[in-house]
CSV table of C-alpha atoms in Angstrom, one decimal:
chain,number,residue,atom,x,y,z
T,1003,UNK,CA,125.2,75.3,78.7
T,1004,UNK,CA,126.3,77.6,75.9
T,1005,UNK,CA,122.7,78.0,74.8
T,1006,UNK,CA,121.6,78.9,78.4
T,1007,UNK,CA,124.4,81.5,78.5
T,1008,UNK,CA,123.3,83.1,75.2
T,1009,UNK,CA,119.7,83.0,76.2
T,1010,UNK,CA,120.3,84.8,79.5
T,1011,UNK,CA,122.5,87.4,77.8
T,1012,UNK,CA,119.7,88.2,75.4
T,1013,UNK,CA,117.1,88.3,78.1
T,1014,UNK,CA,119.1,90.6,80.3
T,1015,UNK,CA,119.8,93.0,77.5
T,1016,UNK,CA,116.0,93.0,76.7
T,1017,UNK,CA,115.1,93.6,80.3
T,1018,UNK,CA,117.6,96.5,80.7
T,1019,UNK,CA,116.2,98.2,77.6
T,1020,UNK,CA,112.6,97.7,78.8
T,1021,UNK,CA,113.4,99.2,82.2
T,1022,UNK,CA,115.1,102.3,80.6
T,1023,UNK,CA,112.2,102.7,78.3
T,1024,UNK,CA,109.6,102.5,81.1
T,1025,UNK,CA,111.6,105.0,83.2
T,1026,UNK,CA,111.8,107.4,80.3
T,1027,UNK,CA,108.0,107.1,79.8
T,1028,UNK,CA,107.3,107.6,83.5
T,1029,UNK,CA,109.1,111.0,83.3
T,1030,UNK,CA,106.9,111.9,80.3
T,1031,UNK,CA,103.8,110.7,82.1
T,1032,UNK,CA,104.6,113.0,85.1
T,1033,UNK,CA,104.9,116.0,82.9
T,1034,UNK,CA,101.8,115.3,80.8
T,1035,UNK,CA,99.6,114.6,83.8
T,1036,UNK,CA,100.5,118.0,85.3
T,1037,UNK,CA,100.1,119.8,82.0
T,1038,UNK,CA,97.2,118.0,80.3
T,1039,UNK,CA,95.2,115.9,82.8
T,1040,UNK,CA,95.1,117.7,86.1
T,1041,UNK,CA,93.7,121.1,84.8
T,1042,UNK,CA,90.8,119.2,83.2
T,1043,UNK,CA,90.2,117.1,86.2
T,1044,UNK,CA,90.1,120.2,88.4
T,1045,UNK,CA,87.6,121.8,86.1
T,1046,UNK,CA,85.4,118.7,86.2
T,1047,UNK,CA,85.6,118.6,90.0
T,1048,UNK,CA,84.6,122.2,90.2
T,1049,UNK,CA,81.5,121.5,88.1
T,1050,UNK,CA,80.6,118.4,90.2
T,1051,UNK,CA,80.9,120.4,93.4
T,1052,UNK,CA,78.6,123.0,92.0
T,1053,UNK,CA,76.1,120.2,91.3
T,1054,UNK,CA,76.3,119.1,95.0
T,1055,UNK,CA,75.7,122.7,96.1
T,1056,UNK,CA,72.6,122.9,93.8
T,1057,UNK,CA,71.3,119.6,95.3
T,1058,UNK,CA,71.8,120.9,98.8
T,1059,UNK,CA,70.0,124.2,98.0
T,1060,UNK,CA,67.0,122.2,96.6
T,1061,UNK,CA,67.0,119.9,99.7
T,1062,UNK,CA,66.8,122.9,102.0
T,1063,UNK,CA,63.7,124.3,100.2
T,1064,UNK,CA,61.7,121.4,101.7
T,1065,UNK,CA,59.8,120.6,98.5
T,1066,UNK,CA,60.3,116.8,98.6
T,1067,UNK,CA,58.4,114.2,100.6
T,1068,UNK,CA,60.1,112.7,103.6
T,1069,UNK,CA,61.3,109.5,101.9
T,1070,UNK,CA,62.6,111.4,98.9
T,1071,UNK,CA,64.2,113.9,101.1
T,1072,UNK,CA,66.0,111.2,103.1
T,1073,UNK,CA,67.3,109.6,99.8
T,1074,UNK,CA,68.4,113.0,98.5
T,1075,UNK,CA,70.3,113.6,101.7
T,1076,UNK,CA,72.1,110.2,101.2
T,1077,UNK,CA,73.0,111.3,97.6
T,1078,UNK,CA,74.4,114.6,98.8
T,1079,UNK,CA,76.4,113.0,101.6
T,1080,UNK,CA,77.8,110.3,99.3
T,1081,UNK,CA,78.9,112.8,96.6
T,1082,UNK,CA,80.2,115.4,99.1
T,1083,UNK,CA,82.3,112.6,100.7
T,1084,UNK,CA,83.7,111.6,97.2
T,1085,UNK,CA,84.9,115.1,96.3
T,1086,UNK,CA,85.8,116.7,99.7
T,1087,UNK,CA,89.4,115.5,99.6
T,1088,UNK,CA,89.9,116.6,96.0
T,1089,UNK,CA,89.0,120.3,96.6
T,1090,UNK,CA,89.4,123.0,99.2
T,1091,UNK,CA,85.8,124.0,99.7
T,1092,UNK,CA,84.5,125.1,103.1
T,1093,UNK,CA,81.0,125.0,101.7
T,1094,UNK,CA,81.4,121.4,100.7
T,1095,UNK,CA,82.6,120.5,104.2
T,1096,UNK,CA,79.6,122.3,105.7
T,1097,UNK,CA,77.2,120.4,103.4
T,1098,UNK,CA,78.8,117.1,104.4
T,1099,UNK,CA,78.5,117.8,108.1
T,1100,UNK,CA,74.9,119.0,107.7
T,1101,UNK,CA,73.9,115.7,106.0
T,1102,UNK,CA,75.9,113.5,108.4
T,1103,UNK,CA,74.1,114.4,111.6
T,1104,UNK,CA,76.7,117.0,112.6
T,1105,UNK,CA,79.7,114.7,112.2
T,1106,UNK,CA,82.5,116.2,110.1
T,1107,UNK,CA,84.2,114.4,107.2
T,1108,UNK,CA,87.5,114.0,109.2
T,1109,UNK,CA,85.6,112.3,112.1
T,1110,UNK,CA,83.6,110.1,109.7
T,1111,UNK,CA,86.6,109.2,107.7
T,1112,UNK,CA,88.6,108.1,110.7
T,1113,UNK,CA,85.8,105.9,111.9
T,1114,UNK,CA,85.3,104.4,108.3
T,1115,UNK,CA,89.0,103.7,108.0
T,1116,UNK,CA,89.0,101.9,111.4
T,1117,UNK,CA,86.0,99.7,110.4
T,1118,UNK,CA,87.5,98.9,107.0
T,1119,UNK,CA,90.8,98.1,108.5
T,1120,UNK,CA,89.3,95.7,110.9
T,1121,UNK,CA,87.4,93.9,108.1
T,1122,UNK,CA,90.5,93.8,106.0
T,1123,UNK,CA,92.7,92.5,108.9
T,1124,UNK,CA,90.2,89.6,109.4
T,1125,UNK,CA,90.3,88.8,105.7
T,1126,UNK,CA,94.1,88.8,105.5
T,1127,UNK,CA,94.4,86.9,108.7
T,1128,UNK,CA,92.1,84.2,107.3
T,1129,UNK,CA,93.8,84.1,103.9
T,1130,UNK,CA,97.5,84.1,105.1
T,1131,UNK,CA,97.2,82.7,108.7
T,1132,UNK,CA,99.0,85.7,110.3
T,1133,UNK,CA,97.9,87.9,113.2
T,1134,UNK,CA,97.9,91.6,112.1
T,1135,UNK,CA,98.8,94.1,114.8
T,1136,UNK,CA,96.1,96.6,115.9
T,1137,UNK,CA,98.2,99.7,115.1
T,1138,UNK,CA,98.8,98.7,111.4
T,1139,UNK,CA,97.5,101.3,108.9
T,1140,UNK,CA,95.7,99.4,106.1
T,1141,UNK,CA,94.5,102.6,104.4
T,1142,UNK,CA,97.9,103.0,102.7
T,1143,UNK,CA,98.6,100.2,100.3
T,1144,UNK,CA,102.4,100.8,100.2
T,1145,UNK,CA,102.7,100.8,104.0
T,1146,UNK,CA,100.6,97.7,104.3
T,1147,UNK,CA,102.6,95.9,101.7
T,1148,UNK,CA,105.8,96.9,103.5
T,1149,UNK,CA,104.3,95.5,106.8
T,1150,UNK,CA,103.1,92.4,105.1
T,1151,UNK,CA,106.6,91.7,103.6
T,1152,UNK,CA,108.2,92.3,107.0
T,1153,UNK,CA,105.8,89.8,108.7
T,1154,UNK,CA,106.5,87.2,106.0
T,1155,UNK,CA,110.3,87.8,106.4
T,1156,UNK,CA,110.0,87.5,110.2
T,1157,UNK,CA,108.1,84.2,109.8
T,1158,UNK,CA,110.6,82.9,107.4
T,1159,UNK,CA,113.5,83.9,109.7
T,1160,UNK,CA,111.7,82.2,112.6
T,1161,UNK,CA,111.3,79.1,110.5
T,1162,UNK,CA,115.0,79.1,109.5
T,1163,UNK,CA,116.0,79.6,113.2
T,1164,UNK,CA,114.0,76.6,114.2
T,1165,UNK,CA,115.6,74.6,111.4
T,1166,UNK,CA,119.0,75.8,112.5
T,1167,UNK,CA,118.4,74.6,116.0
T,1168,UNK,CA,117.5,71.2,114.9
T,1169,UNK,CA,120.2,68.6,114.4
T,1170,UNK,CA,121.3,68.5,110.8
T,1171,UNK,CA,121.3,65.4,108.8
T,1172,UNK,CA,124.2,64.3,106.7
T,1173,UNK,CA,122.3,65.3,103.6
T,1174,UNK,CA,121.5,68.8,104.9
T,1175,UNK,CA,125.2,69.3,105.8
T,1176,UNK,CA,126.2,68.1,102.4
T,1177,UNK,CA,123.7,70.5,100.7
T,1178,UNK,CA,124.8,73.5,102.8
T,1179,UNK,CA,128.5,72.8,102.0
T,1180,UNK,CA,127.6,72.6,98.3
T,1181,UNK,CA,125.8,75.9,98.5
T,1182,UNK,CA,128.7,77.5,100.3
T,1183,UNK,CA,131.1,76.2,97.7
T,1184,UNK,CA,128.9,77.4,94.8
T,1185,UNK,CA,128.7,80.9,96.4
T,1186,UNK,CA,132.5,81.0,96.8
T,1187,UNK,CA,132.9,79.9,93.2
T,1188,UNK,CA,130.5,82.6,92.0
T,1189,UNK,CA,132.4,85.3,93.8
T,1190,UNK,CA,135.7,83.9,92.5
T,1191,UNK,CA,134.3,83.9,89.0
T,1192,UNK,CA,133.2,87.5,89.1
T,1193,UNK,CA,136.6,88.5,90.5
T,1194,UNK,CA,138.4,86.6,87.7
T,1195,UNK,CA,136.4,88.4,85.1
T,1196,UNK,CA,137.2,91.7,86.7
T,1197,UNK,CA,141.0,91.0,87.1
T,1198,UNK,CA,141.2,89.8,83.5
T,1199,UNK,CA,139.7,93.0,82.3
T,1200,UNK,CA,142.0,95.1,84.6
T,1201,UNK,CA,145.1,93.3,83.3
T,1202,UNK,CA,144.1,94.0,79.7
T,1203,UNK,CA,143.0,97.6,80.0
T,1204,UNK,CA,144.9,99.2,82.9
T,1205,UNK,CA,146.0,102.6,81.5
T,1206,UNK,CA,149.2,102.9,83.6
T,1207,UNK,CA,151.1,100.5,81.4
T,1208,UNK,CA,150.1,102.2,78.2
T,1209,UNK,CA,152.6,104.6,76.6
T,1210,UNK,CA,150.5,105.9,73.7
T,1211,UNK,CA,148.5,108.9,75.0
T,1212,UNK,CA,145.4,108.3,72.9
T,1213,UNK,CA,145.3,104.6,73.8
T,1214,UNK,CA,145.9,105.5,77.4
T,1215,UNK,CA,142.9,107.8,77.3
T,1216,UNK,CA,140.8,105.1,75.8
T,1217,UNK,CA,141.8,102.6,78.4
T,1218,UNK,CA,141.2,105.1,81.2
T,1219,UNK,CA,137.6,105.4,80.0
T,1220,UNK,CA,137.2,101.6,79.7
T,1221,UNK,CA,138.6,101.1,83.2
T,1222,UNK,CA,136.0,103.5,84.5
T,1223,UNK,CA,133.3,101.4,82.9
T,1224,UNK,CA,134.9,98.2,84.2
T,1225,UNK,CA,135.3,99.5,87.8
T,1226,UNK,CA,131.8,101.0,87.9
T,1227,UNK,CA,130.3,97.6,86.8
T,1228,UNK,CA,132.3,95.7,89.5
T,1229,UNK,CA,131.5,98.2,92.3
T,1230,UNK,CA,127.8,98.1,91.4
T,1231,UNK,CA,128.0,94.3,91.4
T,1232,UNK,CA,126.7,94.4,87.9
T,1233,UNK,CA,127.9,90.9,86.8
T,1234,UNK,CA,126.1,91.1,83.5
T,1235,UNK,CA,128.0,94.3,82.5
T,1236,UNK,CA,131.3,92.6,83.5
T,1237,UNK,CA,130.5,89.6,81.3
T,1238,UNK,CA,129.3,91.9,78.5
T,1239,UNK,CA,132.5,94.0,78.7
T,1240,UNK,CA,134.6,90.9,78.5
T,1241,UNK,CA,132.8,89.7,75.4
T,1242,UNK,CA,132.9,93.2,73.9
T,1243,UNK,CA,136.5,94.0,74.6
T,1244,UNK,CA,138.3,90.7,74.6
T,1245,UNK,CA,136.1,88.8,72.2
T,1246,UNK,CA,136.1,85.7,74.4
T,1247,UNK,CA,134.9,82.6,72.8
T,1248,UNK,CA,132.8,81.0,75.6
T,1249,UNK,CA,132.4,77.9,73.6
T,1250,UNK,CA,136.0,77.1,74.4
T,1251,UNK,CA,135.6,77.8,78.1
T,1252,UNK,CA,135.5,74.8,80.4
T,1253,UNK,CA,132.1,73.6,81.5
T,1254,UNK,CA,132.7,74.6,85.1
T,1255,UNK,CA,133.4,78.2,84.2
T,1256,UNK,CA,130.4,78.4,81.9
T,1257,UNK,CA,128.2,76.9,84.6
T,1258,UNK,CA,129.1,79.8,87.0
T,1259,UNK,CA,128.7,82.4,84.2
T,1260,UNK,CA,125.1,81.1,83.6
T,1261,UNK,CA,124.4,81.2,87.4
T,1262,UNK,CA,125.5,84.8,87.6
T,1263,UNK,CA,123.3,85.7,84.6
T,1264,UNK,CA,120.3,84.0,86.1
T,1265,UNK,CA,120.7,86.0,89.3
T,1266,UNK,CA,120.9,89.2,87.2
T,1267,UNK,CA,117.7,88.2,85.3
T,1268,UNK,CA,115.8,87.8,88.5
T,1269,UNK,CA,116.9,91.1,89.9
T,1270,UNK,CA,116.0,92.9,86.7
T,1271,UNK,CA,112.6,91.3,86.6
T,1272,UNK,CA,111.9,92.5,90.1
T,1273,UNK,CA,113.1,96.0,89.1
T,1274,UNK,CA,110.8,96.0,86.1
T,1275,UNK,CA,107.8,95.0,88.2
T,1276,UNK,CA,108.6,97.9,90.6
T,1277,UNK,CA,109.0,100.6,88.0
T,1278,UNK,CA,105.8,99.5,86.1
T,1279,UNK,CA,103.9,99.8,89.5
T,1280,UNK,CA,104.5,103.6,89.5
T,1281,UNK,CA,101.5,105.5,90.6
T,1282,UNK,CA,99.4,102.6,91.9
T,1283,UNK,CA,96.9,104.1,94.3
T,1284,UNK,CA,95.2,101.0,95.5
T,1285,UNK,CA,95.8,97.3,96.1
T,1286,UNK,CA,93.9,96.1,93.0
T,1287,UNK,CA,93.7,99.2,90.8
T,1288,UNK,CA,95.9,99.9,87.7
T,1289,UNK,CA,99.1,101.9,88.1
T,1290,UNK,CA,99.6,105.2,86.2
T,1291,UNK,CA,102.1,103.5,84.0
T,1292,UNK,CA,99.5,100.8,83.1
T,1293,UNK,CA,97.0,103.5,82.4
T,1294,UNK,CA,99.2,105.8,80.3
T,1295,UNK,CA,102.4,103.8,79.3
T,1296,UNK,CA,102.9,102.4,75.9
T,1297,UNK,CA,101.8,98.8,75.3
T,1298,UNK,CA,101.4,96.5,72.3
T,1299,UNK,CA,98.3,98.4,71.1
T,1300,UNK,CA,98.7,102.1,71.9
T,1301,UNK,CA,101.5,104.6,72.4
T,1302,UNK,CA,101.8,106.9,75.4
T,1303,UNK,CA,100.8,109.9,73.1
T,1304,UNK,CA,97.7,108.0,71.9
T,1305,UNK,CA,96.6,107.1,75.4
T,1306,UNK,CA,96.9,110.7,76.6
T,1307,UNK,CA,95.1,112.1,73.6
T,1308,UNK,CA,92.2,109.7,74.3
T,1309,UNK,CA,92.2,110.6,78.0
T,1310,UNK,CA,92.1,114.3,77.2
T,1311,UNK,CA,89.4,113.9,74.6
T,1312,UNK,CA,87.3,111.8,77.0
T,1313,UNK,CA,87.7,114.3,79.8
T,1314,UNK,CA,86.7,117.2,77.6
T,1315,UNK,CA,83.6,115.2,76.5
T,1316,UNK,CA,82.7,114.5,80.2
T,1317,UNK,CA,83.2,118.2,81.1
T,1318,UNK,CA,81.0,119.3,78.2
T,1319,UNK,CA,78.3,116.9,79.3
T,1320,UNK,CA,78.5,117.9,82.9
T,1321,UNK,CA,78.2,121.6,82.0
T,1322,UNK,CA,75.0,120.7,80.1
T,1323,UNK,CA,73.7,118.6,83.0
T,1324,UNK,CA,74.6,121.0,85.9
T,1325,UNK,CA,71.4,123.2,85.6
T,1326,UNK,CA,69.3,120.1,85.9
T,1327,UNK,CA,70.4,119.8,89.5
T,1328,UNK,CA,68.4,122.9,90.2
T,1329,UNK,CA,65.2,121.3,88.8
T,1330,UNK,CA,63.1,119.4,91.3
T,1331,UNK,CA,61.6,117.1,88.6
T,1332,UNK,CA,65.1,116.1,87.3
T,1333,UNK,CA,66.3,115.6,90.9
T,1334,UNK,CA,63.2,113.4,91.6
T,1335,UNK,CA,64.4,111.2,88.6
T,1336,UNK,CA,67.9,111.1,90.1
T,1337,UNK,CA,66.5,110.0,93.5
T,1338,UNK,CA,64.5,107.1,91.9
T,1339,UNK,CA,67.6,106.1,89.9
T,1340,UNK,CA,69.7,106.1,93.0
T,1341,UNK,CA,67.3,103.8,94.8
T,1342,UNK,CA,67.4,101.3,91.9
T,1343,UNK,CA,71.2,101.3,92.1
T,1344,UNK,CA,71.2,100.7,95.8
T,1345,UNK,CA,68.8,97.7,95.4
T,1346,UNK,CA,71.1,96.3,92.7
T,1347,UNK,CA,74.1,96.6,95.1
T,1348,UNK,CA,72.2,94.8,97.8
T,1349,UNK,CA,71.3,91.9,95.4
T,1350,UNK,CA,75.0,91.7,94.4
T,1351,UNK,CA,76.2,91.5,97.9
T,1352,UNK,CA,79.3,92.9,99.7
T,1353,UNK,CA,82.7,92.2,98.3
T,1354,UNK,CA,86.4,93.3,98.8
T,1355,UNK,CA,86.1,96.2,96.4
T,1356,UNK,CA,83.5,97.7,98.7
T,1357,UNK,CA,86.0,97.6,101.5
T,1358,UNK,CA,88.7,99.4,99.5
T,1359,UNK,CA,86.1,101.9,98.3
T,1360,UNK,CA,85.5,102.9,101.9
T,1361,UNK,CA,89.1,103.9,102.3
């Protein structure tokens, strides 16, 4: 039992440090994205929008055969749809509408989201055996996750209610009584730790002013940990301030200390998962923290330097390529290449990533 206690203490300390480190890096990521990444991404988007405008101008000259012209229109429509939400360009909106049979991007996007949502609802209904309401918005991963968790919780509550209405066996009653007793003992244990610390460090009984000030600060830490229900901090404070030798504690007390610590470990693991999901823009895509946060191979600074360097290379290449979009021979090559890519997609078949790409 003592080994479990020590192991959990070590794990909690490690998780808390990791969470603080991740939170600190997230703040750095926010600043560096605004300062280093977004200006370059905006510059790249501006060049790519110009390329679409060049393609549209070439399309309107009527120099391509019917089949090539139709394919070029598909390319223009696809690219305009990709960048239209990333820039405020009336010209790009007009181009999209022109190549989409007079249907605006907003109208087309609403219809595409509706179709993708229906497909996704069918997939999730099949996978998890739950009926998804018609008005649920699946285009927002966070909202859908919240809805999904609510549905699962509702099903769990319904299951528990059915269980509660059934006549309980002697074993079930015994198990519930045991759980109730354990919960009571856990609460009692945490109160005991708190009261022991209060007795030892309450400043009102201290006559020495310096010691009184020290105990006042300690009581603030003790009370804060108790009010936050931070049982790990209470145990840590007890070890730090009273030097308790837990090896001499009775097995029953140590058992509840371990249980408290295990609960704290689970809560911290959930918190770590939540903070590392910062900036996740899709169901399956990486979060911003996974993209830029330090890992066992690269630091945050190294990742940003690589990203900036890569973006600058892409921008330089796009600036060189942009004039080619005015050249009919180069665009004919682009048309042929696009057809080959579409054939490859058809051979590969439709998958879930295609659904999310529609949103």
